[in-house]
Amino acid sequence: MLKRVLSVFLIFTILLCGCGRVSSEAGAVSEAVDDNYRNYYEIFVRSFYDSDGDGIGDLRGVTEKLDYIADLGCNGIWLMPICPSDTYHKYDVLDYCDIDDEYGSPEDFDELVAECHARDIRLIIDLVINHTSSGHPWFIEATDYIKSLGDDETMDVSVCPYVDYYHFTKEDKGAGWEKVAGTDYYYECNFWSEMPDLNLANPAVKEEIEHIADYWIDKGVDGFRMDAALHFEEGDTDFNASTLAWLYDYCKAKNPDFYMVSEVWADKSTIASYYESETPSMFNFALADAEGDICKAARGKESASKLVDRMIECDDLYSDTYVSYIDAPFITNHDMGRAANALQSDETSVKMAAAILLSMSGSPFIYYGEEIGAKSKGKLDENKRLHMNWSSKDMTGITEDPQNADQNIEQVFPSVEEQIIDSESIFNFYRTALHLRNQYQEIARGEIQRYSGITTDSDDQAVVVKTWNDSTLYIAYNTADSEAKLTLDGKYEIVGQLNAAGGKSKVSGGKLKMAPRSVVYMKKK
Ligand code: CA
């Protein structure tokens, strides 16, 4: 509420001033902008916050922590799957229109939606349509029918429509196919025997998915995170992109602001081809993970200039395909080792990765715990999805780790409780970067261009410019371990600085002096 009052006051002040400062001042009231450029926070509900003491995180726990997420500066949440499922991660769905009992009830979800919207947070949920659980009633019906067939009978869709919901065949196609027990039939299951692949070309399946979309849109969700879009039909980009386009158009007809971000875990040219779907976002896997450009530049293993090249290459490719795309950059997600592992538990590198991510165009995604430098261990998925470390003293709300996770994985950085009160913490670094991002709309929305008006002696520094709504912001990167001096081409003022290694950046005598490993935001005077 305070923010809204301040915004109204600022707008009023700007109107009174009535001069050319309106456009640059507009950045100061940016939190009033209501679009799909958001700072997303990815939550694995099981490991986030337990509201009732049974050791399992739940929807009410997420609701209890909304003020934390809003204060951090995020205004979007992605919930990993919440529908009934037999697995701890719930990526194999038993019922698409219900909430898993472990997480709560449909009413708890309604309350979460209402509380998100009261805070201007958009809520998107994982939608897993590549496959169902092998325990889903559709698959049970289909396989029961197949098992009932005599030796001289073949499948008849008019008798059991569910056999056309999946891919069944008598042909042995090898890997990615499993036998229906006790029959000559195989079914497609590219991820796991208990995750049979849906036949998304079947109009009856599409109709079912439309009903599922209806259910969630009517419950107030603001978007879907589309799981495994690369695998809808293996190797068939046109089909997969057109499937995204069909569902997005359907959802958008119900809610013009509907958002969709899809998982296409592939290189940038493949990602670009999925933008043919003209759906808003694809996760930018091209720059993510331990060996991606964000982490490499954050560790000082790739120059600022190379990083900027890579950001511009992605933007050129993606915008050529779909001019209205919204990039979805991230450092790591639930399928990857934690960012702090990729960055070798080095606090400066962890902060620099945050500074880079949160300077990028589009809607960045932060995986819960990344904002405190949470650690994972090895390649086991459960070890990438550990409990949120809220406090080292008070165990309230802290969840049990997934069953197969290693015990007592060491955390290098302190708990949320300790980091919140430490102005130099990773948490407060993220918070500052996110609030700057909310203040200066150009960071997310402006088209990125290299700016050669400001010169530097080394590739370890680079400058880009972004303009949005007649307001221009200059973003300077220094990936070197040492201070850097850049020569300015006019009068600039620093409006924000993210100094991962500490120190201070400043403008004086026609130079921008950058602290080691820093990102600086400037406006022309
Ligand atoms: Ca619980």
Short mmCIF file of C-alpha atoms and ligand atoms in Angstrom, two decimals:
data_model
loop_
_atom_site.label_atom_id
_atom_site.label_comp_id
_atom_site.label_asym_id
_atom_site.label_seq_id
_atom_site.Cartn_x
_atom_site.Cartn_y
_atom_site.Cartn_z
CA MET A 1 0.00 0.00 0.00
CA LEU A 2 2.81 2.37 0.91
CA LYS A 3 4.32 1.84 -2.54
CA ARG A 4 1.04 2.74 -4.18
CA VAL A 5 0.73 5.90 -2.15
CA LEU A 6 4.30 6.81 -3.08
CA SER A 7 3.60 6.09 -6.74
CA VAL A 8 0.55 8.31 -6.77
CA PHE A 9 2.55 11.02 -5.04
CA LEU A 10 5.34 10.72 -7.60
CA ILE A 11 2.98 10.84 -10.56
CA PHE A 12 1.38 13.92 -9.02
CA THR A 13 4.80 15.52 -8.52
CA ILE A 14 5.87 14.73 -12.07
CA LEU A 15 2.65 16.18 -13.46
CA LEU A 16 3.25 19.35 -11.43
CA CYS A 17 6.81 19.62 -12.78
CA GLY A 18 5.34 19.06 -16.23
CA CYS A 19 8.68 19.13 -18.01
CA GLY A 20 10.82 16.79 -20.05
CA ARG A 21 11.75 14.92 -16.91
CA VAL A 22 8.56 12.91 -17.07
CA SER A 23 10.03 10.14 -19.17
CA SER A 24 13.12 9.64 -17.05
CA GLU A 25 11.12 9.96 -13.84
CA ALA A 26 8.72 7.33 -15.15
CA GLY A 27 11.22 4.73 -14.00
CA ALA A 28 10.55 5.71 -10.42
CA VAL A 29 6.90 4.68 -10.65
CA SER A 30 7.50 1.53 -12.65
CA GLU A 31 5.97 -0.80 -10.10
CA ALA A 32 2.60 0.42 -11.30
CA VAL A 33 3.25 -1.11 -14.73
CA ASP A 34 1.06 -4.15 -15.15
CA ASP A 35 2.50 -6.39 -17.86
CA ASN A 36 4.17 -9.76 -18.31
CA TYR A 37 7.64 -8.43 -17.58
CA ARG A 38 8.06 -9.84 -14.09
CA ASN A 39 10.69 -11.04 -11.67
CA TYR A 40 9.75 -14.68 -11.13
CA TYR A 41 10.49 -16.82 -8.10
CA GLU A 42 10.42 -20.57 -8.74
CA ILE A 43 9.09 -22.61 -5.82
CA PHE A 44 9.29 -26.33 -5.11
CA VAL A 45 6.35 -26.33 -2.70
CA ARG A 46 7.44 -29.48 -0.81
CA SER A 47 10.72 -27.88 0.27
CA PHE A 48 9.66 -24.27 0.74
CA TYR A 49 7.64 -23.70 3.92
CA ASP A 50 5.59 -26.13 6.02
CA SER A 51 2.56 -24.43 7.56
CA ASP A 52 1.24 -27.37 9.63
CA GLY A 53 4.30 -29.14 10.99
CA ASP A 54 4.03 -32.41 9.04
CA GLY A 55 7.45 -31.80 7.48
CA ILE A 56 6.08 -31.19 3.98
CA GLY A 57 5.92 -27.75 2.49
CA ASP A 58 2.44 -26.72 1.40
CA LEU A 59 0.37 -24.02 -0.30
CA ARG A 60 -0.45 -22.30 2.97
CA GLY A 61 3.28 -22.15 3.59
CA VAL A 62 3.74 -20.32 0.30
CA THR A 63 0.96 -17.90 1.27
CA GLU A 64 2.71 -17.24 4.60
CA LYS A 65 5.90 -16.31 2.76
CA LEU A 66 4.39 -13.97 0.14
CA ASP A 67 5.54 -10.90 2.02
CA TYR A 68 9.08 -12.29 2.00
CA ILE A 69 8.91 -12.81 -1.79
CA ALA A 70 7.38 -9.37 -2.40
CA ASP A 71 9.96 -7.68 -0.18
CA LEU A 72 12.75 -9.41 -2.08
CA GLY A 73 11.39 -7.66 -5.19
CA CYS A 74 9.75 -10.54 -7.02
CA ASN A 75 6.32 -9.99 -8.54
CA GLY A 76 5.75 -13.38 -10.11
CA ILE A 77 5.77 -16.92 -8.76
CA TRP A 78 6.15 -20.22 -10.62
CA LEU A 79 4.90 -23.18 -8.63
CA MET A 80 6.35 -26.53 -9.63
CA PRO A 81 3.57 -29.17 -9.99
CA ILE A 82 0.87 -29.17 -7.34
CA CYS A 83 -1.58 -31.74 -8.74
CA PRO A 84 -2.05 -35.19 -7.18
CA SER A 85 0.88 -37.48 -7.97
CA ASP A 86 2.67 -40.57 -6.63
CA THR A 87 6.13 -39.00 -6.73
CA TYR A 88 7.75 -36.42 -4.48
CA HIS A 89 8.32 -34.04 -7.43
CA LYS A 90 4.80 -34.49 -8.90
CA TYR A 91 5.80 -34.26 -12.56
CA ASP A 92 3.61 -37.32 -13.22
CA VAL A 93 0.05 -36.21 -12.76
CA LEU A 94 -2.84 -38.39 -11.57
CA ASP A 95 -5.54 -35.71 -11.72
CA TYR A 96 -5.05 -32.38 -13.50
CA CYS A 97 -7.90 -30.60 -11.74
CA ASP A 98 -7.07 -31.05 -8.08
CA ILE A 99 -4.42 -30.26 -5.49
CA ASP A 100 -2.23 -32.99 -4.01
CA ASP A 101 -3.34 -33.63 -0.41
CA GLU A 102 0.26 -33.20 0.76
CA TYR A 103 0.15 -29.59 -0.44
CA GLY A 104 -3.35 -28.68 0.73
CA SER A 105 -6.77 -28.17 -0.83
CA PRO A 106 -8.29 -26.29 -3.77
CA GLU A 107 -9.47 -23.72 -1.20
CA ASP A 108 -5.87 -23.22 -0.03
CA PHE A 109 -5.00 -22.56 -3.66
CA ASP A 110 -7.81 -19.99 -3.97
CA GLU A 111 -6.46 -18.21 -0.92
CA LEU A 112 -2.94 -18.24 -2.35
CA VAL A 113 -4.16 -16.73 -5.63
CA ALA A 114 -6.09 -14.01 -3.80
CA GLU A 115 -3.13 -13.15 -1.57
CA CYS A 116 -0.75 -13.09 -4.57
CA HIS A 117 -3.02 -10.74 -6.48
CA ALA A 118 -3.44 -8.50 -3.44
CA ARG A 119 0.35 -8.01 -3.61
CA ASP A 120 0.50 -7.57 -7.42
CA ILE A 121 2.21 -10.95 -7.71
CA ARG A 122 1.29 -13.06 -10.72
CA LEU A 123 1.05 -16.79 -10.13
CA ILE A 124 1.90 -19.32 -12.80
CA ILE A 125 1.82 -23.11 -12.41
CA ASP A 126 3.60 -25.98 -14.05
CA LEU A 127 1.47 -27.65 -16.72
CA VAL A 128 2.74 -31.12 -17.58
CA ILE A 129 1.07 -32.28 -20.80
CA ASN A 130 3.89 -34.25 -22.41
CA HIS A 131 2.98 -37.22 -20.25
CA THR A 132 0.68 -38.33 -17.44
CA SER A 133 1.30 -40.67 -14.56
CA SER A 134 0.95 -44.36 -15.42
CA GLY A 135 -1.67 -44.28 -12.66
CA HIS A 136 -3.81 -41.70 -14.47
CA PRO A 137 -7.34 -43.06 -15.16
CA TRP A 138 -6.85 -42.52 -18.94
CA PHE A 139 -3.82 -44.81 -18.98
CA ILE A 140 -5.45 -47.36 -16.68
CA GLU A 141 -8.54 -47.49 -18.95
CA ALA A 142 -6.36 -47.85 -22.06
CA THR A 143 -4.09 -50.57 -20.69
CA ASP A 144 -6.96 -52.49 -19.06
CA TYR A 145 -8.65 -52.53 -22.47
CA ILE A 146 -5.45 -53.66 -24.25
CA LYS A 147 -4.95 -56.40 -21.68
CA SER A 148 -8.53 -57.58 -22.33
CA LEU A 149 -7.96 -58.08 -26.06
CA GLY A 150 -7.89 -61.62 -27.43
CA ASP A 151 -5.05 -62.82 -29.67
CA ASP A 152 -7.07 -62.16 -32.84
CA GLU A 153 -8.39 -58.74 -31.76
CA THR A 154 -6.82 -55.34 -32.46
CA MET A 155 -7.29 -52.01 -30.68
CA ASP A 156 -10.55 -50.25 -31.53
CA VAL A 157 -10.68 -46.55 -30.65
CA SER A 158 -14.45 -46.55 -30.92
CA VAL A 159 -14.57 -49.12 -28.10
CA CYS A 160 -11.88 -47.51 -25.91
CA PRO A 161 -11.06 -43.92 -26.91
CA TYR A 162 -8.22 -43.83 -24.37
CA VAL A 163 -5.98 -46.04 -26.52
CA ASP A 164 -5.63 -43.00 -28.76
CA TYR A 165 -4.71 -40.77 -25.79
CA TYR A 166 -1.22 -42.31 -25.78
CA HIS A 167 1.05 -43.97 -28.33
CA PHE A 168 0.53 -47.74 -28.41
CA THR A 169 2.08 -50.03 -31.02
CA LYS A 170 3.02 -53.65 -31.49
CA GLU A 171 6.28 -52.57 -33.11
CA ASP A 172 9.35 -52.72 -30.89
CA LYS A 173 10.76 -49.20 -31.23
CA GLY A 174 13.51 -49.65 -28.64
CA ALA A 175 14.51 -47.00 -26.10
CA GLY A 176 11.71 -44.79 -24.82
CA TRP A 177 9.09 -47.54 -25.21
CA GLU A 178 7.88 -50.07 -22.65
CA LYS A 179 5.73 -53.14 -22.95
CA VAL A 180 2.20 -53.16 -21.60
CA ALA A 181 2.59 -56.03 -19.14
CA GLY A 182 1.27 -59.34 -20.41
CA THR A 183 0.54 -58.08 -23.97
CA ASP A 184 2.29 -57.63 -27.32
CA TYR A 185 1.82 -53.85 -27.15
CA TYR A 186 4.36 -51.14 -26.36
CA TYR A 187 3.70 -47.59 -25.16
CA GLU A 188 5.86 -44.50 -25.56
CA CYS A 189 7.46 -43.20 -22.33
CA ASN A 190 10.50 -41.12 -23.12
CA PHE A 191 11.22 -39.96 -19.57
CA TRP A 192 10.31 -43.01 -17.49
CA SER A 193 8.14 -46.13 -17.65
CA GLU A 194 5.68 -44.51 -15.22
CA MET A 195 5.32 -41.39 -17.40
CA PRO A 196 3.50 -42.49 -20.58
CA ASP A 197 3.61 -39.86 -23.35
CA LEU A 198 0.29 -38.33 -24.34
CA ASN A 199 -0.79 -38.22 -27.99
CA LEU A 200 -1.11 -34.46 -28.33
CA ALA A 201 -2.24 -34.76 -31.94
CA ASN A 202 -5.51 -36.35 -30.80
CA PRO A 203 -8.34 -33.76 -30.78
CA ALA A 204 -9.91 -35.55 -27.80
CA VAL A 205 -6.70 -35.06 -25.78
CA LYS A 206 -6.58 -31.42 -26.80
CA GLU A 207 -10.15 -31.00 -25.63
CA GLU A 208 -9.23 -32.53 -22.27
CA ILE A 209 -6.33 -30.06 -22.00
CA GLU A 210 -8.64 -27.17 -22.81
CA HIS A 211 -10.85 -28.26 -19.90
CA ILE A 212 -7.79 -28.39 -17.66
CA ALA A 213 -6.80 -24.88 -18.77
CA ASP A 214 -10.36 -23.72 -18.05
CA TYR A 215 -10.15 -25.10 -14.53
CA TRP A 216 -6.93 -23.27 -13.67
CA ILE A 217 -7.75 -20.02 -15.45
CA ASP A 218 -11.10 -19.97 -13.66
CA LYS A 219 -9.15 -20.44 -10.41
CA GLY A 220 -7.17 -17.33 -11.26
CA VAL A 221 -3.77 -18.54 -12.43
CA ASP A 222 -1.96 -15.97 -14.57
CA GLY A 223 0.02 -18.34 -16.74
CA PHE A 224 1.47 -21.77 -17.37
CA ARG A 225 5.04 -22.98 -17.30
CA MET A 226 4.99 -25.60 -20.04
CA ASP A 227 7.00 -28.63 -19.04
CA ALA A 228 9.06 -30.56 -21.62
CA ALA A 229 7.84 -28.71 -24.72
CA LEU A 230 10.88 -30.02 -26.61
CA HIS A 231 9.50 -33.54 -26.19
CA PHE A 232 5.82 -33.22 -27.13
CA GLU A 233 6.70 -35.10 -30.31
CA GLU A 234 10.38 -35.98 -30.31
CA GLY A 235 12.23 -34.02 -32.97
CA ASP A 236 9.14 -32.33 -34.41
CA THR A 237 9.68 -28.63 -33.74
CA ASP A 238 6.80 -27.53 -35.98
CA PHE A 239 4.33 -29.77 -34.17
CA ASN A 240 5.59 -28.77 -30.73
CA ALA A 241 5.54 -25.05 -31.50
CA SER A 242 2.06 -25.31 -33.00
CA THR A 243 0.89 -27.17 -29.87
CA LEU A 244 2.16 -24.28 -27.72
CA ALA A 245 0.47 -21.80 -30.08
CA TRP A 246 -2.85 -23.63 -29.92
CA LEU A 247 -2.91 -23.75 -26.11
CA TYR A 248 -1.69 -20.19 -25.70
CA ASP A 249 -4.34 -18.86 -28.10
CA TYR A 250 -6.97 -20.81 -26.19
CA CYS A 251 -5.83 -19.37 -22.83
CA LYS A 252 -5.42 -15.86 -24.20
CA ALA A 253 -9.00 -15.88 -25.45
CA LYS A 254 -10.03 -16.38 -21.82
CA ASN A 255 -7.52 -13.95 -20.33
CA PRO A 256 -5.80 -11.44 -22.66
CA ASP A 257 -2.93 -11.03 -20.15
CA PHE A 258 -2.26 -14.76 -19.92
CA TYR A 259 1.44 -15.66 -19.77
CA MET A 260 3.23 -18.75 -20.97
CA VAL A 261 6.85 -19.75 -20.53
CA SER A 262 8.08 -23.00 -22.01
CA GLU A 263 10.86 -25.40 -21.22
CA VAL A 264 12.85 -26.01 -24.40
CA TRP A 265 16.12 -27.31 -23.02
CA ALA A 266 18.22 -26.77 -26.13
CA ASP A 267 20.63 -24.40 -27.87
CA LYS A 268 19.67 -20.89 -28.84
CA SER A 269 18.78 -21.64 -32.46
CA THR A 270 16.39 -24.40 -31.38
CA ILE A 271 14.91 -22.09 -28.75
CA ALA A 272 14.51 -19.44 -31.46
CA SER A 273 12.56 -21.86 -33.65
CA TYR A 274 10.06 -22.38 -30.80
CA TYR A 275 9.33 -18.65 -30.87
CA GLU A 276 7.56 -19.44 -34.16
CA SER A 277 4.73 -20.32 -31.78
CA GLU A 278 4.41 -16.62 -30.93
CA THR A 279 3.98 -17.55 -27.28
CA PRO A 280 5.56 -15.08 -24.85
CA SER A 281 8.61 -16.82 -23.38
CA MET A 282 11.09 -19.68 -23.63
CA PHE A 283 13.56 -20.22 -20.81
CA ASN A 284 16.94 -19.04 -22.03
CA PHE A 285 18.87 -22.28 -21.52
CA ALA A 286 21.52 -20.91 -23.89
CA LEU A 287 22.98 -18.72 -21.12
CA ALA A 288 22.11 -20.85 -18.05
CA ASP A 289 23.74 -23.56 -15.93
CA ALA A 290 27.29 -23.99 -14.67
CA GLU A 291 28.95 -23.61 -18.07
CA GLY A 292 26.52 -21.00 -19.40
CA ASP A 293 27.56 -17.43 -20.07
CA ILE A 294 26.04 -15.98 -16.88
CA CYS A 295 28.08 -18.25 -14.61
CA LYS A 296 31.21 -18.05 -16.74
CA ALA A 297 31.18 -14.26 -16.75
CA ALA A 298 30.35 -14.22 -13.04
CA ARG A 299 33.42 -16.38 -12.33
CA GLY A 300 35.58 -14.11 -14.49
CA LYS A 301 36.10 -16.95 -17.03
CA GLU A 302 34.39 -15.01 -19.79
CA SER A 303 34.81 -11.32 -20.56
CA ALA A 304 32.08 -8.72 -20.22
CA SER A 305 32.41 -8.11 -23.94
CA LYS A 306 31.76 -11.78 -24.76
CA LEU A 307 28.82 -11.83 -22.36
CA VAL A 308 27.29 -8.83 -24.10
CA ASP A 309 27.89 -10.47 -27.50
CA ARG A 310 26.02 -13.53 -26.32
CA MET A 311 23.11 -11.53 -24.89
CA ILE A 312 22.80 -9.62 -28.17
CA GLU A 313 23.10 -12.81 -30.26
CA CYS A 314 20.18 -14.32 -28.33
CA ASP A 315 18.11 -11.16 -28.66
CA ASP A 316 18.76 -10.97 -32.41
CA LEU A 317 17.81 -14.60 -32.93
CA TYR A 318 14.71 -14.60 -30.74
CA SER A 319 13.35 -11.21 -31.83
CA ASP A 320 13.87 -12.11 -35.51
CA THR A 321 11.46 -14.96 -34.98
CA TYR A 322 9.00 -13.25 -32.66
CA VAL A 323 9.41 -9.54 -32.11
CA SER A 324 7.20 -9.47 -28.98
CA TYR A 325 9.09 -12.26 -27.20
CA ILE A 326 9.96 -11.82 -23.54
CA ASP A 327 13.25 -13.49 -22.71
CA ALA A 328 13.23 -15.74 -19.63
CA PRO A 329 16.81 -15.83 -18.36
CA PHE A 330 17.83 -17.79 -15.28
CA ILE A 331 21.01 -19.07 -13.67
CA THR A 332 19.82 -22.52 -12.63
CA ASN A 333 16.55 -24.34 -11.96
CA HIS A 334 15.37 -27.48 -10.16
CA ASP A 335 17.04 -29.77 -12.72
CA MET A 336 20.51 -28.29 -12.29
CA GLY A 337 23.11 -28.11 -9.58
CA ARG A 338 22.68 -24.96 -7.53
CA ALA A 339 24.18 -21.66 -8.71
CA ALA A 340 26.38 -21.53 -5.61
CA ASN A 341 27.90 -24.88 -6.63
CA ALA A 342 28.54 -23.70 -10.18
CA LEU A 343 30.18 -20.62 -8.66
CA GLN A 344 32.34 -22.64 -6.27
CA SER A 345 30.74 -21.10 -3.17
CA ASP A 346 32.52 -17.84 -3.91
CA GLU A 347 30.37 -15.03 -2.53
CA THR A 348 31.62 -12.49 -5.07
CA SER A 349 30.82 -14.81 -7.98
CA VAL A 350 27.39 -15.61 -6.54
CA LYS A 351 26.63 -11.89 -6.30
CA MET A 352 28.06 -11.18 -9.76
CA ALA A 353 25.82 -13.86 -11.29
CA ALA A 354 22.84 -12.16 -9.65
CA ALA A 355 23.98 -8.75 -10.94
CA ILE A 356 24.25 -10.12 -14.49
CA LEU A 357 20.96 -12.05 -14.41
CA LEU A 358 19.02 -9.14 -12.99
CA SER A 359 20.45 -6.70 -15.56
CA MET A 360 19.12 -8.81 -18.43
CA SER A 361 16.11 -8.12 -20.62
CA GLY A 362 12.87 -10.03 -20.09
CA SER A 363 11.51 -11.87 -17.06
CA PRO A 364 14.28 -13.44 -14.97
CA PHE A 365 13.58 -16.56 -12.91
CA ILE A 366 15.15 -17.09 -9.50
CA TYR A 367 15.09 -20.61 -8.08
CA TYR A 368 14.06 -20.50 -4.39
CA GLY A 369 17.12 -20.32 -2.15
CA GLU A 370 19.33 -18.90 -4.90
CA GLU A 371 18.92 -15.52 -3.17
CA ILE A 372 20.80 -16.87 -0.13
CA GLY A 373 23.38 -18.88 -2.08
CA ALA A 374 21.80 -22.27 -1.32
CA LYS A 375 23.94 -25.30 -2.15
CA SER A 376 23.12 -28.63 -3.78
CA LYS A 377 25.17 -31.82 -3.91
CA GLY A 378 26.11 -33.89 -6.93
CA LYS A 379 23.76 -34.98 -9.68
CA LEU A 380 20.94 -36.49 -7.62
CA ASP A 381 17.78 -34.45 -8.31
CA GLU A 382 16.62 -34.60 -4.69
CA ASN A 383 19.84 -32.85 -3.66
CA LYS A 384 18.93 -29.91 -5.92
CA ARG A 385 15.57 -29.51 -4.18
CA LEU A 386 16.49 -29.27 -0.50
CA HIS A 387 14.64 -27.45 2.28
CA MET A 388 14.72 -23.67 2.33
CA ASN A 389 17.11 -22.56 5.04
CA TRP A 390 14.92 -20.03 6.81
CA SER A 391 16.77 -20.04 10.11
CA SER A 392 19.58 -21.82 11.93
CA LYS A 393 17.80 -21.57 15.29
CA ASP A 394 14.06 -21.65 14.71
CA MET A 395 12.90 -24.78 12.86
CA THR A 396 9.34 -23.44 12.36
CA GLY A 397 8.23 -24.09 8.79
CA ILE A 398 11.46 -25.81 7.76
CA THR A 399 10.64 -28.91 5.73
CA GLU A 400 12.12 -32.38 5.70
CA ASP A 401 14.29 -32.98 2.64
CA PRO A 402 12.99 -35.27 -0.14
CA GLN A 403 13.29 -38.91 0.95
CA ASN A 404 16.33 -39.90 -1.10
CA ALA A 405 18.29 -36.71 -0.52
CA ASP A 406 21.63 -36.97 1.24
CA GLN A 407 21.48 -36.03 4.89
CA ASN A 408 23.00 -32.85 6.30
CA ILE A 409 24.31 -31.32 3.11
CA GLU A 410 26.49 -28.46 4.21
CA GLN A 411 25.29 -24.94 3.52
CA VAL A 412 28.11 -22.44 3.12
CA PHE A 413 26.05 -19.27 3.41
CA PRO A 414 23.83 -18.32 6.37
CA SER A 415 20.08 -18.70 6.70
CA VAL A 416 17.49 -16.19 5.55
CA GLU A 417 17.08 -14.92 9.10
CA GLU A 418 20.78 -14.08 9.35
CA GLN A 419 21.14 -12.68 5.85
CA ILE A 420 18.16 -10.33 6.07
CA ILE A 421 19.83 -8.32 8.84
CA ASP A 422 23.24 -8.26 7.14
CA SER A 423 23.38 -5.39 4.65
CA GLU A 424 26.30 -7.06 2.82
CA SER A 425 24.58 -10.44 2.41
CA ILE A 426 23.76 -12.25 -0.82
CA PHE A 427 20.08 -11.80 0.06
CA ASN A 428 20.40 -8.03 0.27
CA PHE A 429 22.44 -7.97 -2.94
CA TYR A 430 19.60 -9.76 -4.74
CA ARG A 431 17.08 -7.48 -3.10
CA THR A 432 18.91 -4.34 -4.23
CA ALA A 433 19.26 -5.69 -7.78
CA LEU A 434 15.57 -6.62 -7.95
CA HIS A 435 14.40 -3.28 -6.63
CA LEU A 436 16.59 -1.44 -9.16
CA ARG A 437 15.06 -3.62 -11.83
CA ASN A 438 11.58 -2.67 -10.67
CA GLN A 439 12.54 0.99 -10.57
CA TYR A 440 14.11 1.18 -14.04
CA GLN A 441 11.76 -0.37 -16.55
CA GLU A 442 14.35 -0.16 -19.33
CA ILE A 443 16.32 -3.03 -17.76
CA ALA A 444 13.60 -5.58 -18.53
CA ARG A 445 11.86 -3.95 -21.47
CA GLY A 446 14.41 -1.99 -23.47
CA GLU A 447 16.04 -3.54 -26.52
CA ILE A 448 19.69 -4.29 -25.78
CA GLN A 449 22.33 -2.58 -27.93
CA ARG A 450 26.05 -2.34 -27.47
CA TYR A 451 27.12 1.24 -26.71
CA SER A 452 30.50 2.24 -28.06
CA GLY A 453 30.24 5.89 -27.00
CA ILE A 454 31.70 4.92 -23.65
CA THR A 455 35.14 3.44 -24.25
CA THR A 456 37.22 0.96 -22.35
CA ASP A 457 40.74 -0.47 -22.64
CA SER A 458 39.79 -4.08 -22.09
CA ASP A 459 37.22 -6.69 -23.10
CA ASP A 460 36.58 -7.19 -19.39
CA GLN A 461 34.37 -4.12 -19.55
CA ALA A 462 31.42 -3.51 -21.85
CA VAL A 463 28.52 -1.08 -22.02
CA VAL A 464 25.02 -1.57 -23.36
CA VAL A 465 22.15 0.82 -23.77
CA LYS A 466 18.46 0.11 -23.39
CA THR A 467 15.61 2.48 -24.20
CA TRP A 468 12.01 2.05 -23.27
CA ASN A 469 9.20 4.60 -23.33
CA ASP A 470 11.67 7.38 -24.28
CA SER A 471 13.75 6.63 -21.22
CA THR A 472 17.33 5.46 -21.74
CA LEU A 473 19.56 3.54 -19.38
CA TYR A 474 23.25 2.71 -19.82
CA ILE A 475 24.45 -0.54 -18.26
CA ALA A 476 28.18 -1.03 -17.72
CA TYR A 477 29.75 -4.40 -16.86
CA ASN A 478 33.15 -5.00 -15.31
CA THR A 479 34.03 -8.70 -15.04
CA ALA A 480 37.65 -8.05 -14.01
CA ASP A 481 38.99 -8.56 -10.50
CA SER A 482 40.34 -5.03 -10.56
CA GLU A 483 38.91 -1.54 -10.80
CA ALA A 484 38.35 -0.21 -14.31
CA LYS A 485 38.23 3.27 -15.81
CA LEU A 486 35.89 3.90 -18.73
CA THR A 487 35.93 7.14 -20.73
CA LEU A 488 32.55 8.82 -20.89
CA ASP A 489 31.18 10.72 -23.89
CA GLY A 490 29.16 13.23 -21.93
CA LYS A 491 27.72 13.87 -18.50
CA TYR A 492 26.35 10.82 -16.74
CA GLU A 493 25.03 10.03 -13.31
CA ILE A 494 25.04 6.67 -11.64
CA VAL A 495 21.51 5.62 -10.66
CA GLY A 496 22.33 2.15 -9.42
CA GLN A 497 25.38 0.04 -8.73
CA LEU A 498 25.89 -3.62 -7.95
CA ASN A 499 29.43 -4.13 -6.70
CA ALA A 500 29.84 -7.87 -6.21
CA ALA A 501 33.30 -7.55 -4.66
CA GLY A 502 32.40 -4.49 -2.58
CA GLY A 503 33.86 -1.04 -3.13
CA LYS A 504 32.15 1.79 -4.88
CA SER A 505 31.74 2.85 -8.49
CA LYS A 506 31.71 6.56 -9.31
CA VAL A 507 31.71 9.14 -12.08
CA SER A 508 34.33 11.85 -12.00
CA GLY A 509 36.47 13.85 -14.44
CA GLY A 510 34.80 12.39 -17.52
CA LYS A 511 35.50 8.83 -16.35
CA LEU A 512 33.41 6.04 -14.93
CA LYS A 513 35.45 4.32 -12.27
CA MET A 514 34.00 0.84 -11.81
CA ALA A 515 34.54 -1.28 -8.74
CA PRO A 516 35.92 -4.77 -9.41
CA ARG A 517 33.27 -7.18 -10.71
CA SER A 518 30.39 -4.80 -10.89
CA VAL A 519 27.36 -3.75 -12.88
CA VAL A 520 26.54 -0.04 -13.00
CA TYR A 521 23.38 1.68 -14.20
CA MET A 522 23.72 5.21 -15.55
CA LYS A 523 21.57 7.94 -17.03
CA LYS A 524 22.80 10.76 -19.24
CA LYS A 525 22.42 14.13 -17.58
CA CA B 1 2.71 -29.35 5.58
#
